[in-house]
PDB file of C-alpha atoms in Angstrom:
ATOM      1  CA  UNK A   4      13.842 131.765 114.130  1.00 44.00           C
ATOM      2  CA  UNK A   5      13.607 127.947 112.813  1.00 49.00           C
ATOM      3  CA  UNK A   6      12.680 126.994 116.349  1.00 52.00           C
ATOM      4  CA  UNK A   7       9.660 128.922 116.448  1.00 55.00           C
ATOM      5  CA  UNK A   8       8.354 126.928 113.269  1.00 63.00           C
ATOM      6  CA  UNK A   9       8.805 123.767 115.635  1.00 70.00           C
ATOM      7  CA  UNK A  10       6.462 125.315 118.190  1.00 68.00           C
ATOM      8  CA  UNK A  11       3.901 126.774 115.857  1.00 71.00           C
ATOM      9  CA  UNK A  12       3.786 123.377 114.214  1.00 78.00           C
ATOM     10  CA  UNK A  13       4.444 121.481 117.872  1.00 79.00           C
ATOM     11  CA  UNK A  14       1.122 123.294 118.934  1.00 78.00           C
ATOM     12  CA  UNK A  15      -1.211 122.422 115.756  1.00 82.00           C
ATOM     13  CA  UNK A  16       0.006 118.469 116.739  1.00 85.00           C
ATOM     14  CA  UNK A  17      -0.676 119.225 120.019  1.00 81.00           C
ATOM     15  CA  UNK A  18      -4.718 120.723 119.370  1.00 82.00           C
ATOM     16  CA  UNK A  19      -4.619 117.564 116.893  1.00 88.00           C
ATOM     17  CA  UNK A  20      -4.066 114.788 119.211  1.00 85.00           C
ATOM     18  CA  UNK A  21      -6.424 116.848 121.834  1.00 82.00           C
ATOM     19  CA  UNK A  22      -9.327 116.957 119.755  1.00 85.00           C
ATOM     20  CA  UNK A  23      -8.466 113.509 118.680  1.00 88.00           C
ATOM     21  CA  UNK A  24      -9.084 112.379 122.468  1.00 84.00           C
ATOM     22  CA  UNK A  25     -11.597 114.579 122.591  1.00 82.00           C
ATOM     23  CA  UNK A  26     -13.459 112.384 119.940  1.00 85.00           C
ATOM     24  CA  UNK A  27     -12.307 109.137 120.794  1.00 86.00           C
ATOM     25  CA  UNK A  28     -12.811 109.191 124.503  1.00 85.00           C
ATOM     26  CA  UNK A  29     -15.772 106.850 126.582  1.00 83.00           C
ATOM     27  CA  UNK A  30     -19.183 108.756 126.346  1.00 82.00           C
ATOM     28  CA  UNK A  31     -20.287 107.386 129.613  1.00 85.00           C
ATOM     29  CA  UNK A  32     -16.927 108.212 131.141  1.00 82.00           C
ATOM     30  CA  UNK A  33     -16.196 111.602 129.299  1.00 80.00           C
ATOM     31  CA  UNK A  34     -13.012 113.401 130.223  1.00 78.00           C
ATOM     32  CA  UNK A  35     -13.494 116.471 132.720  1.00 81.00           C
ATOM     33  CA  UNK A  36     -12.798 119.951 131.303  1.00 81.00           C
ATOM     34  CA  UNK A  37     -10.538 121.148 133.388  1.00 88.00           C
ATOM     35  CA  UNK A  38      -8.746 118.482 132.754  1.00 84.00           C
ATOM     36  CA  UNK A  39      -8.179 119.613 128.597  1.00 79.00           C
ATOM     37  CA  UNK A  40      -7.769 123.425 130.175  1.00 85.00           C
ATOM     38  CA  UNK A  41      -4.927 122.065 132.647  1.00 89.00           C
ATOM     39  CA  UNK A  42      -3.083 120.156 129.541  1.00 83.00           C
ATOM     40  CA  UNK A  43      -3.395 123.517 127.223  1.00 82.00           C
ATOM     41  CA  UNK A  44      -2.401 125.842 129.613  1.00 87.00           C
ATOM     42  CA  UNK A  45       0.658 123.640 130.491  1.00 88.00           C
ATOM     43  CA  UNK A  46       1.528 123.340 126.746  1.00 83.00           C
ATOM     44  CA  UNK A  47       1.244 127.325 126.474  1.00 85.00           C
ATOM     45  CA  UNK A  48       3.768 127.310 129.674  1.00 90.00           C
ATOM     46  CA  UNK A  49       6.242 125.184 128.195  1.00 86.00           C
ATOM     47  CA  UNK A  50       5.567 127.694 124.194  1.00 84.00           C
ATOM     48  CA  UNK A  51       6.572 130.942 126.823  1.00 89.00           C
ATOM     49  CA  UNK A  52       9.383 128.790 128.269  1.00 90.00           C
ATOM     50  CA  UNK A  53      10.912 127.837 124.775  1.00 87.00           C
ATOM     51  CA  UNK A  54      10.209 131.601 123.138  1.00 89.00           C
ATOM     52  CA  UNK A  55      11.630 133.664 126.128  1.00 92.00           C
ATOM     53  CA  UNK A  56      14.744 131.263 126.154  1.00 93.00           C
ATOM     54  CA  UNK A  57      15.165 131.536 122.285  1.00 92.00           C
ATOM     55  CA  UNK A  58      15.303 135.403 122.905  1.00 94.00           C
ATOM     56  CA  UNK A  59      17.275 134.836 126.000  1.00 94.00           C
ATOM     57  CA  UNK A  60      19.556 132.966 123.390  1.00 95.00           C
ATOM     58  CA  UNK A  61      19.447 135.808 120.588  1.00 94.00           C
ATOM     59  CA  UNK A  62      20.605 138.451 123.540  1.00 94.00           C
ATOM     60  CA  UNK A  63      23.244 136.321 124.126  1.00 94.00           C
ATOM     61  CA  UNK A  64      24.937 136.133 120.715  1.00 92.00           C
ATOM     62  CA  UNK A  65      24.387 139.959 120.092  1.00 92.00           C
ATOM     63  CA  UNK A  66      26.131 140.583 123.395  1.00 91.00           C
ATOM     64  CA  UNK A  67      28.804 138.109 122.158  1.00 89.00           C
ATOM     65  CA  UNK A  68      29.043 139.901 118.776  1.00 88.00           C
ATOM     66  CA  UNK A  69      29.284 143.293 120.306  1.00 86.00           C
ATOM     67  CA  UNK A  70      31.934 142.822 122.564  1.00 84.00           C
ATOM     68  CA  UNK A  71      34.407 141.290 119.850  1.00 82.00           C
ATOM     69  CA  UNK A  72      33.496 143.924 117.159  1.00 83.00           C
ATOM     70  CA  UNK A  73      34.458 146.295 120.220  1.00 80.00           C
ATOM     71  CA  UNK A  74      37.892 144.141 120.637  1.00 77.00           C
ATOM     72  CA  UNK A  75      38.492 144.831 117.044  1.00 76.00           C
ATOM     73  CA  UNK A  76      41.437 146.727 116.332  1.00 72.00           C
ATOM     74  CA  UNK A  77      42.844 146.980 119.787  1.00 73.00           C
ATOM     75  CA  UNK A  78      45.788 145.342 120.828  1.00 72.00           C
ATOM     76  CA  UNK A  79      46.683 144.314 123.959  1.00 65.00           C
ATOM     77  CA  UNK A  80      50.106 144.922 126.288  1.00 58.00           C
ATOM     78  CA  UNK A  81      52.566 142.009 125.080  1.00 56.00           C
ATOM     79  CA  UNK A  82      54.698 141.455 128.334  1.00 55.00           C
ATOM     80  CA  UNK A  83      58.412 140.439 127.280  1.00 49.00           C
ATOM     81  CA  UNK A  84      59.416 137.067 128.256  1.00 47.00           C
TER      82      UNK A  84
END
């Protein structure tokens, strides 16, 4: 799945710019912890969100697929008109 790429490399930007902040933020003001723990387990929330619909997705097409590969070769009642 291309999409999973994305997140993979969606999450290394993600640890990036928080470690970036991290560094850069006011020493006499620092940023509270739970703060960083609230932003990475939201970011892991919306990974889970955008993996389970991807699968969701996959199901979706296979069902699709099945049911015309079961269509094939059938034919239906052609009413006279």
């Amino acid at each position: 799945m291309a999409s999973g790429k994305n997140t993979s490399a969606d999450f290394n930007l993600f640890l990036k710019l928080l470690t970036t902040q991290a560094k850069n933020q006011d020493p006499l003001n620092p940023t509270d912890a739970t703060q960083y723990t609230q932003q990475l387990a939201q970011f892991s929330q919306v990974q889970q969100g955008q993996t389970a619909n991807e699968r969701l997705q996959a199901l979706t097409a296979m069902q699709a697929t099945n049911q015309a590969t079961g269509l094939l070769g059938k034919r239906g009642d052609i009413a006279a008109g």
